[in-house]
Amino acid sequence: MILPVVTYPDKRLKERSEPVTRFDAGLHTFLDNMYETMIASNGIGLAAIQVARPIRALIINLADEEGHQPKEELLEIINPVILETDGSTFYQEGCLSVPGFYEDVERFETLTLRYQDRHGNERTIRAGNERTIRADGLLSIAIQHEIDHLEGRLFIEKLSYSRRKKFEKEYKKIQKQKK
Ligand code: QAP
Ligand code: CO
């Protein structure tokens, strides 16, 4: 089922999401619906709050070199915790909740992440543990972007004052064109 995507300036996007405690069929159906919604909207990442559910769940499905997005590559990340970060990098980000606007944002270059899968599987951290990701490149950026959603933060809040003003102006224009 495709769910409606909450868009800026909807106040719900500022909400802090709560930890997932039940890894049941209801969660699995919801994650499946998130995936369907993300693909239908041409997205590569989606946090639960973007479809109006304030829970600490996000999905990421990056495209490969051929531009394909195989479902086998889908990452379902529940209750994530960033353990380590390193470096800094810029990338022109977008967001399904801020349609039509893209701007350069600074992020950590690499990070180590601990999270749970849809079954709640999580283990103590050891090198090479399958529930710990060492992410770089676009995956690292996508993880940081989506975890920000869990804290009620949008990428546009990371822009400088002047770029933020430019955004507000452009976004109004984009919104008008849609009507
Ligand atoms: C977050 O973003 C992200 O404006 C995912 O009209 C951003 O999927 C991950 C999208 C940067 C890594 C790097 C945006 C689709 C999709 C739009 C998205 C639009 C249609 C954004
Ligand atoms: Co987003």
Coordinates of N, CA and C and ligand atoms in Angstrom, one line a residue:
M1 N 0.8 -1.2 0.0 CA 0.0 0.0 0.0 C 0.9 1.3 0.0
I2 N 0.6 2.2 -0.9 CA 1.3 3.4 -1.0 C 0.7 4.4 0.0
L3 N 1.6 5.0 0.9 CA 1.1 5.9 2.0 C 1.4 7.3 1.5
P4 N 0.5 8.2 2.0 CA 0.8 9.6 1.7 C 2.1 10.1 2.4
V5 N 2.9 10.9 1.7 CA 4.1 11.4 2.2 C 3.9 12.8 2.8
V6 N 4.3 13.0 4.1 CA 4.1 14.3 4.8 C 5.2 15.2 4.2
T7 N 4.8 16.5 3.8 CA 5.8 17.4 3.3 C 5.9 18.7 4.1
Y8 N 7.1 19.3 4.0 CA 7.4 20.6 4.6 C 6.3 21.6 4.1
P9 N 5.8 22.5 5.0 CA 6.2 22.7 6.4 C 5.3 22.0 7.4
D10 N 4.8 20.8 7.2 CA 4.0 20.1 8.1 C 4.8 19.9 9.4
K11 N 4.1 20.3 10.6 CA 4.8 20.2 11.9 C 5.2 18.8 12.3
R12 N 4.5 17.8 11.8 CA 4.9 16.5 12.2 C 6.3 16.1 11.9
L13 N 6.9 16.7 10.9 CA 8.3 16.4 10.5 C 9.2 16.9 11.6
K14 N 8.8 17.7 12.6 CA 9.6 18.2 13.7 C 9.6 17.3 14.9
E15 N 8.7 16.3 14.8 CA 8.5 15.4 16.0 C 9.7 14.5 16.1
R16 N 10.0 14.1 17.4 CA 11.1 13.1 17.7 C 10.4 11.8 17.7
S17 N 11.0 10.8 16.9 CA 10.4 9.5 16.8 C 10.8 8.6 18.0
E18 N 9.9 7.7 18.4 CA 10.0 6.8 19.6 C 10.6 5.5 19.1
P19 N 11.4 4.8 20.0 CA 12.0 3.5 19.7 C 10.9 2.5 19.4
V20 N 11.3 1.6 18.5 CA 10.4 0.4 18.1 C 10.6 -0.6 19.2
T21 N 9.5 -1.1 19.8 CA 9.6 -2.2 20.8 C 9.0 -3.5 20.3
R22 N 8.1 -3.4 19.4 CA 7.5 -4.7 18.9 C 7.9 -5.0 17.5
F23 N 8.6 -6.1 17.3 CA 9.0 -6.5 15.9 C 8.1 -7.5 15.4
D24 N 6.8 -7.1 15.2 CA 5.8 -8.0 14.9 C 5.3 -7.9 13.4
A25 N 4.2 -8.6 13.1 CA 3.7 -8.5 11.7 C 3.3 -7.1 11.3
G26 N 2.7 -6.4 12.3 CA 2.3 -5.0 12.0 C 3.5 -4.2 11.6
L27 N 4.7 -4.3 12.2 CA 5.9 -3.6 11.8 C 6.3 -4.0 10.4
H28 N 6.2 -5.3 10.1 CA 6.7 -5.8 8.8 C 5.8 -5.3 7.7
T29 N 4.5 -5.2 7.9 CA 3.6 -4.7 6.9 C 3.9 -3.2 6.7
F30 N 4.1 -2.5 7.8 CA 4.4 -1.1 7.7 C 5.7 -0.9 6.9
L31 N 6.8 -1.6 7.2 CA 8.0 -1.5 6.5 C 7.8 -1.8 5.0
D32 N 7.0 -2.8 4.7 CA 6.7 -3.1 3.3 C 6.0 -1.9 2.6
N33 N 5.1 -1.3 3.3 CA 4.4 -0.1 2.8 C 5.3 1.1 2.6
M34 N 6.3 1.2 3.5 CA 7.3 2.3 3.4 C 8.1 2.0 2.1
Y35 N 8.5 0.8 1.9 CA 9.2 0.5 0.7 C 8.4 0.8 -0.6
E36 N 7.2 0.4 -0.6 CA 6.3 0.6 -1.8 C 6.2 2.1 -2.0
T37 N 6.0 2.9 -0.9 CA 5.9 4.3 -1.0 C 7.1 5.0 -1.6
M38 N 8.3 4.6 -1.0 CA 9.6 5.1 -1.5 C 9.8 4.9 -2.9
I39 N 9.6 3.7 -3.4 CA 9.8 3.3 -4.8 C 8.9 4.1 -5.7
A40 N 7.6 4.2 -5.3 CA 6.6 4.9 -6.1 C 6.9 6.4 -6.2
S41 N 7.6 6.9 -5.2 CA 8.0 8.3 -5.2 C 9.4 8.6 -5.7
N42 N 10.0 7.6 -6.3 CA 11.4 7.8 -6.8 C 12.4 8.2 -5.7
G43 N 12.3 7.6 -4.5 CA 13.2 7.9 -3.4 C 14.2 6.9 -3.2
I44 N 15.3 7.2 -2.5 CA 16.3 6.3 -2.2 C 16.4 6.1 -0.6
G45 N 15.6 6.9 0.1 CA 15.6 6.7 1.5 C 14.3 7.3 2.1
L46 N 13.8 6.7 3.2 CA 12.6 7.2 3.8 C 12.6 6.8 5.3
A47 N 12.2 7.8 6.1 CA 12.0 7.6 7.5 C 10.5 7.5 7.8
A48 N 10.2 6.7 8.9 CA 8.8 6.4 9.2 C 8.0 7.7 9.4
I49 N 8.6 8.7 10.0 CA 7.9 9.9 10.3 C 7.4 10.6 9.0
Q50 N 8.1 10.3 7.9 CA 7.7 10.9 6.6 C 6.4 10.4 6.1
V51 N 5.9 9.2 6.6 CA 4.6 8.7 6.3 C 3.8 8.7 7.6
A52 N 4.1 9.7 8.5 CA 3.3 10.0 9.6 C 3.3 9.0 10.8
R53 N 4.3 8.2 10.8 CA 4.5 7.3 12.0 C 5.7 7.6 12.8
P54 N 5.6 8.2 14.0 CA 6.8 8.6 14.7 C 7.5 7.5 15.4
I55 N 8.1 6.5 14.6 CA 8.8 5.4 15.2 C 10.2 5.4 14.6
R56 N 11.2 4.9 15.3 CA 12.6 4.9 14.9 C 12.9 3.8 13.9
A57 N 12.4 4.0 12.7 CA 12.6 3.1 11.6 C 12.8 3.9 10.3
L58 N 13.8 3.4 9.5 CA 14.1 4.0 8.2 C 14.5 3.0 7.2
I59 N 14.3 3.3 6.0 CA 14.8 2.4 4.9 C 15.7 3.2 3.9
I60 N 16.6 2.4 3.4 CA 17.5 3.0 2.4 C 17.7 2.0 1.3
N61 N 17.6 2.4 0.0 CA 17.8 1.6 -1.1 C 18.5 2.3 -2.2
L62 N 19.8 2.3 -2.2 CA 20.6 3.1 -3.1 C 20.6 2.4 -4.5
A63 N 20.8 3.2 -5.5 CA 20.9 2.7 -6.9 C 22.3 2.2 -7.2
D64 N 22.4 1.2 -8.0 CA 23.8 0.7 -8.4 C 24.3 1.5 -9.6
E65 N 25.4 1.1 -10.1 CA 26.0 1.9 -11.3 C 25.1 2.0 -12.5
E66 N 24.2 1.0 -12.6 CA 23.3 1.0 -13.8 C 22.0 1.7 -13.4
G67 N 21.9 2.3 -12.3 CA 20.7 3.0 -11.9 C 19.6 2.1 -11.4
H68 N 19.9 0.9 -11.2 CA 18.9 -0.1 -10.7 C 18.9 0.0 -9.1
Q69 N 17.7 -0.4 -8.6 CA 17.5 -0.3 -7.2 C 17.0 -1.7 -6.7
P70 N 17.9 -2.7 -6.8 CA 17.3 -4.1 -6.4 C 16.9 -4.2 -5.0
K71 N 15.8 -4.8 -4.7 CA 15.2 -4.9 -3.4 C 16.1 -5.7 -2.4
E72 N 17.0 -6.6 -3.0 CA 17.9 -7.4 -2.2 C 18.9 -6.4 -1.5
E73 N 19.1 -5.2 -2.0 CA 20.0 -4.2 -1.4 C 19.3 -3.4 -0.4
L74 N 18.0 -3.6 -0.2 CA 17.2 -2.7 0.7 C 17.8 -2.9 2.2
L75 N 18.0 -1.8 2.8 CA 18.4 -1.7 4.2 C 17.2 -1.3 5.0
E76 N 16.8 -2.1 6.0 CA 15.8 -1.7 6.9 C 16.5 -1.5 8.3
I77 N 16.4 -0.3 8.8 CA 17.2 0.1 9.9 C 16.3 0.6 11.0
I78 N 16.3 -0.2 12.1 CA 15.4 0.1 13.3 C 16.3 0.5 14.5
N79 N 15.9 1.5 15.2 CA 16.5 2.0 16.4 C 18.0 2.2 16.2
P80 N 18.4 3.0 15.2 CA 19.9 3.1 14.9 C 20.6 3.9 16.0
V81 N 21.9 3.6 16.1 CA 22.8 4.4 17.0 C 24.1 4.5 16.3
I82 N 24.5 5.8 16.0 CA 25.8 6.0 15.4 C 26.9 5.9 16.5
L83 N 27.8 5.0 16.2 CA 28.9 4.7 17.2 C 30.1 5.6 17.0
E84 N 30.4 5.8 15.8 CA 31.6 6.5 15.4 C 31.4 7.3 14.1
T85 N 32.1 8.5 14.0 CA 32.0 9.2 12.8 C 33.5 9.7 12.5
D86 N 33.7 10.0 11.2 CA 35.0 10.4 10.8 C 34.9 11.3 9.5
G87 N 35.7 12.3 9.4 CA 35.8 13.1 8.2 C 34.6 14.0 8.0
S88 N 34.6 14.7 6.8 CA 33.5 15.5 6.4 C 33.4 15.6 4.9
T89 N 32.2 15.7 4.4 CA 32.0 15.7 3.0 C 30.7 16.5 2.7
F90 N 30.6 17.0 1.4 CA 29.4 17.7 1.0 C 28.7 16.9 -0.1
Y91 N 27.4 17.0 -0.1 CA 26.6 16.3 -1.1 C 25.3 17.1 -1.3
Q92 N 24.9 17.2 -2.6 CA 23.6 17.9 -2.9 C 22.5 17.0 -2.5
E93 N 21.8 17.3 -1.4 CA 20.7 16.4 -0.9 C 19.4 16.9 -1.4
G94 N 18.4 16.0 -1.4 CA 17.0 16.2 -1.6 C 16.3 15.4 -0.5
C95 N 14.9 15.5 -0.5 CA 14.1 14.8 0.5 C 12.7 14.7 -0.1
L96 N 12.1 13.5 0.1 CA 10.8 13.4 -0.4 C 9.8 14.3 0.3
S97 N 10.2 14.8 1.5 CA 9.3 15.7 2.2 C 9.6 17.2 1.9
V98 N 10.6 17.4 1.0 CA 10.9 18.8 0.6 C 11.0 18.7 -1.0
P99 N 9.9 18.3 -1.6 CA 10.0 18.0 -3.1 C 10.4 19.1 -3.9
G100 N 11.3 18.9 -4.9 CA 11.8 19.9 -5.8 C 12.9 20.7 -5.4
F101 N 13.4 20.6 -4.2 CA 14.5 21.4 -3.7 C 15.8 20.5 -3.4
Y102 N 16.9 21.0 -3.9 CA 18.2 20.3 -3.6 C 19.2 21.3 -3.2
E103 N 20.0 20.9 -2.3 CA 21.1 21.8 -1.9 C 22.3 21.1 -1.2
D104 N 23.5 21.6 -1.3 CA 24.6 21.0 -0.7 C 24.6 21.1 0.8
V105 N 24.9 19.9 1.4 CA 24.8 19.8 2.9 C 26.1 19.1 3.3
E106 N 26.7 19.6 4.5 CA 27.9 18.9 5.0 C 27.5 17.8 5.9
R107 N 28.2 16.6 5.8 CA 27.9 15.4 6.6 C 29.3 14.8 7.0
F108 N 29.2 13.9 7.9 CA 30.4 13.1 8.2 C 30.7 12.2 7.0
E109 N 31.9 11.9 6.7 CA 32.3 11.1 5.6 C 32.0 9.6 5.8
T110 N 32.4 9.2 7.0 CA 32.2 7.7 7.3 C 31.5 7.6 8.7
L111 N 30.9 6.5 8.9 CA 30.3 6.3 10.3 C 30.2 4.8 10.5
T112 N 30.1 4.5 11.8 CA 29.8 3.1 12.2 C 28.4 3.2 12.9
L113 N 27.6 2.3 12.5 CA 26.2 2.3 12.9 C 25.8 1.0 13.5
R114 N 25.1 1.1 14.6 CA 24.5 -0.1 15.2 C 23.0 0.0 15.1
Y115 N 22.3 -1.1 14.7 CA 20.9 -1.0 14.5 C 20.2 -2.4 14.7
Q116 N 18.9 -2.4 14.6 CA 18.2 -3.7 14.6 C 17.5 -3.9 13.3
D117 N 17.3 -5.1 12.9 CA 16.6 -5.5 11.7 C 15.1 -5.6 12.0
R118 N 14.3 -6.0 11.0 CA 12.9 -6.1 11.2 C 12.5 -7.2 12.3
H119 N 13.4 -8.1 12.6 CA 13.1 -9.1 13.6 C 13.6 -8.7 15.0
G120 N 14.3 -7.6 15.0 CA 14.8 -7.2 16.3 C 16.2 -7.7 16.6
N121 N 16.8 -8.4 15.6 CA 18.1 -9.0 15.8 C 19.2 -7.9 16.0
E122 N 20.0 -8.0 17.0 CA 21.0 -7.1 17.3 C 22.1 -7.9 18.1
R123 N 23.3 -7.6 17.9 CA 24.3 -8.4 18.7 C 25.3 -7.4 19.3
T124 N 26.1 -7.9 20.3 CA 27.2 -7.1 20.8 C 28.1 -6.7 19.7
I125 N 28.7 -5.6 19.8 CA 29.5 -5.1 18.7 C 30.9 -5.7 18.7
R126 N 31.2 -6.3 17.5 CA 32.5 -6.8 17.3 C 32.8 -6.5 15.8
A127 N 34.1 -6.4 15.5 CA 34.5 -6.1 14.1 C 33.9 -7.2 13.2
G128 N 33.3 -6.8 12.1 CA 32.7 -7.7 11.2 C 31.3 -8.2 11.6
N129 N 30.8 -7.7 12.7 CA 29.4 -8.1 13.0 C 28.5 -7.6 12.0
E130 N 27.6 -8.5 11.6 CA 26.7 -8.2 10.5 C 25.6 -7.1 10.8
R131 N 25.5 -6.9 12.1 CA 24.5 -5.8 12.5 C 25.2 -4.5 12.7
T132 N 26.4 -4.4 12.4 CA 27.1 -3.1 12.4 C 27.6 -2.8 11.0
I133 N 27.2 -1.6 10.6 CA 27.6 -1.1 9.3 C 28.7 -0.1 9.4
R134 N 29.8 -0.3 8.6 CA 30.7 0.8 8.4 C 30.4 1.4 7.1
A135 N 29.9 2.6 7.1 CA 29.3 3.2 5.8 C 30.2 4.4 5.4
D136 N 30.4 4.4 4.1 CA 31.0 5.7 3.5 C 30.2 6.0 2.3
G137 N 30.7 7.1 1.6 CA 30.0 7.5 0.4 C 28.5 7.9 0.6
L138 N 27.7 7.6 -0.4 CA 26.3 7.9 -0.3 C 25.6 7.3 0.8
L139 N 26.0 6.0 1.1 CA 25.3 5.3 2.2 C 25.4 6.1 3.5
S140 N 26.6 6.5 3.8 CA 26.9 7.3 5.0 C 26.0 8.6 5.1
I141 N 25.9 9.2 3.9 CA 25.1 10.5 3.9 C 23.6 10.1 4.0
A142 N 23.2 9.1 3.4 CA 21.7 8.7 3.5 C 21.4 8.3 4.9
I143 N 22.3 7.6 5.6 CA 22.0 7.2 7.0 C 21.9 8.5 7.9
Q144 N 22.8 9.4 7.7 CA 22.7 10.7 8.5 C 21.5 11.5 8.2
H145 N 21.1 11.6 6.9 CA 19.9 12.3 6.5 C 18.7 11.7 7.2
E146 N 18.6 10.3 7.1 CA 17.4 9.6 7.6 C 17.3 9.7 9.2
I147 N 18.5 9.5 9.8 CA 18.5 9.6 11.3 C 18.1 11.0 11.8
D148 N 18.5 12.0 11.0 CA 18.0 13.4 11.4 C 16.5 13.4 11.4
H149 N 15.8 12.7 10.5 CA 14.3 12.7 10.5 C 13.8 12.1 11.8
L150 N 14.5 11.1 12.4 CA 14.1 10.5 13.7 C 14.1 11.5 14.8
E151 N 15.0 12.6 14.6 CA 15.1 13.6 15.6 C 14.3 14.8 15.3
G152 N 13.5 14.7 14.2 CA 12.7 15.9 13.8 C 13.5 17.0 13.1
R153 N 14.6 16.6 12.4 CA 15.4 17.5 11.7 C 15.3 17.3 10.2
L154 N 15.3 18.4 9.5 CA 15.3 18.3 8.0 C 16.7 18.9 7.5
F155 N 17.1 18.5 6.3 CA 18.4 18.9 5.8 C 18.4 20.4 5.5
I156 N 17.2 21.0 5.3 CA 17.2 22.5 5.1 C 17.6 23.3 6.3
E157 N 17.5 22.6 7.5 CA 17.9 23.3 8.7 C 19.4 23.4 8.9
K158 N 20.1 22.7 8.0 CA 21.6 22.7 8.0 C 22.1 23.8 7.1
L159 N 21.3 24.5 6.4 CA 21.7 25.5 5.4 C 22.1 26.8 6.2
S160 N 22.9 27.6 5.6 CA 23.3 28.9 6.1 C 22.0 29.8 6.1
Y161 N 22.0 30.9 6.8 CA 20.9 31.8 6.9 C 20.5 32.2 5.5
S162 N 21.5 32.6 4.6 CA 21.1 33.2 3.3 C 20.6 32.1 2.4
R163 N 21.2 30.9 2.5 CA 20.6 29.8 1.7 C 19.3 29.3 2.1
R164 N 19.0 29.4 3.4 CA 17.7 29.0 4.0 C 16.7 30.0 3.4
K165 N 17.0 31.3 3.4 CA 16.1 32.3 2.8 C 15.8 32.0 1.4
K166 N 16.9 31.7 0.6 CA 16.7 31.3 -0.8 C 15.8 30.1 -0.9
F167 N 16.0 29.1 0.0 CA 15.1 28.0 0.0 C 13.6 28.4 0.2
E168 N 13.3 29.2 1.2 CA 11.9 29.5 1.5 C 11.3 30.2 0.3
K169 N 12.0 31.0 -0.4 CA 11.5 31.7 -1.6 C 11.3 30.7 -2.7
E170 N 12.3 29.9 -3.0 CA 12.1 28.9 -4.1 C 11.0 27.9 -3.8
Y171 N 10.9 27.5 -2.6 CA 10.0 26.4 -2.2 C 8.5 26.9 -2.4
K172 N 8.3 28.2 -2.0 CA 7.0 28.8 -2.2 C 6.6 28.8 -3.7
K173 N 7.6 29.1 -4.5 CA 7.4 29.1 -6.0 C 7.1 27.7 -6.5
I174 N 7.8 26.7 -6.0 CA 7.6 25.3 -6.4 C 6.2 24.9 -6.0
Q175 N 5.8 25.3 -4.7 CA 4.4 24.9 -4.2 C 3.3 25.5 -5.1
K176 N 3.6 26.8 -5.5 CA 2.6 27.5 -6.4 C 2.4 26.8 -7.7
Q177 N 3.5 26.4 -8.3 CA 3.5 25.7 -9.6 C 2.7 24.4 -9.5
K178 N 2.7 23.8 -8.3 CA 2.0 22.5 -8.2 C 0.5 22.6 -8.2
K179 N 0.0 23.8 -7.7 CA -1.5 24.0 -7.5 C -2.2 24.3 -8.9
Ligands
QAP1 C1 17.6 11.1 1.3 O1 16.2 11.4 -0.5 C2 19.0 11.3 0.8 O2 12.8 16.5 -4.4 C3 16.6 10.4 0.4 O3 11.0 15.7 -6.3 C4 19.4 12.5 0.2 O4 15.1 9.9 -1.7 C5 19.9 10.3 0.7 C6 13.2 12.9 -4.1 C7 20.6 12.7 -0.3 C8 21.1 10.4 0.2 C9 21.5 11.6 -0.3 C10 13.3 14.2 -3.9 C11 12.3 12.5 -5.1 C12 13.9 11.9 -3.3 C13 12.6 15.2 -4.6 C14 15.3 11.0 -1.5 C15 11.7 14.7 -5.6 C16 11.6 13.4 -5.8 C17 14.7 12.1 -2.3
CO2 CO 14.4 13.2 3.9

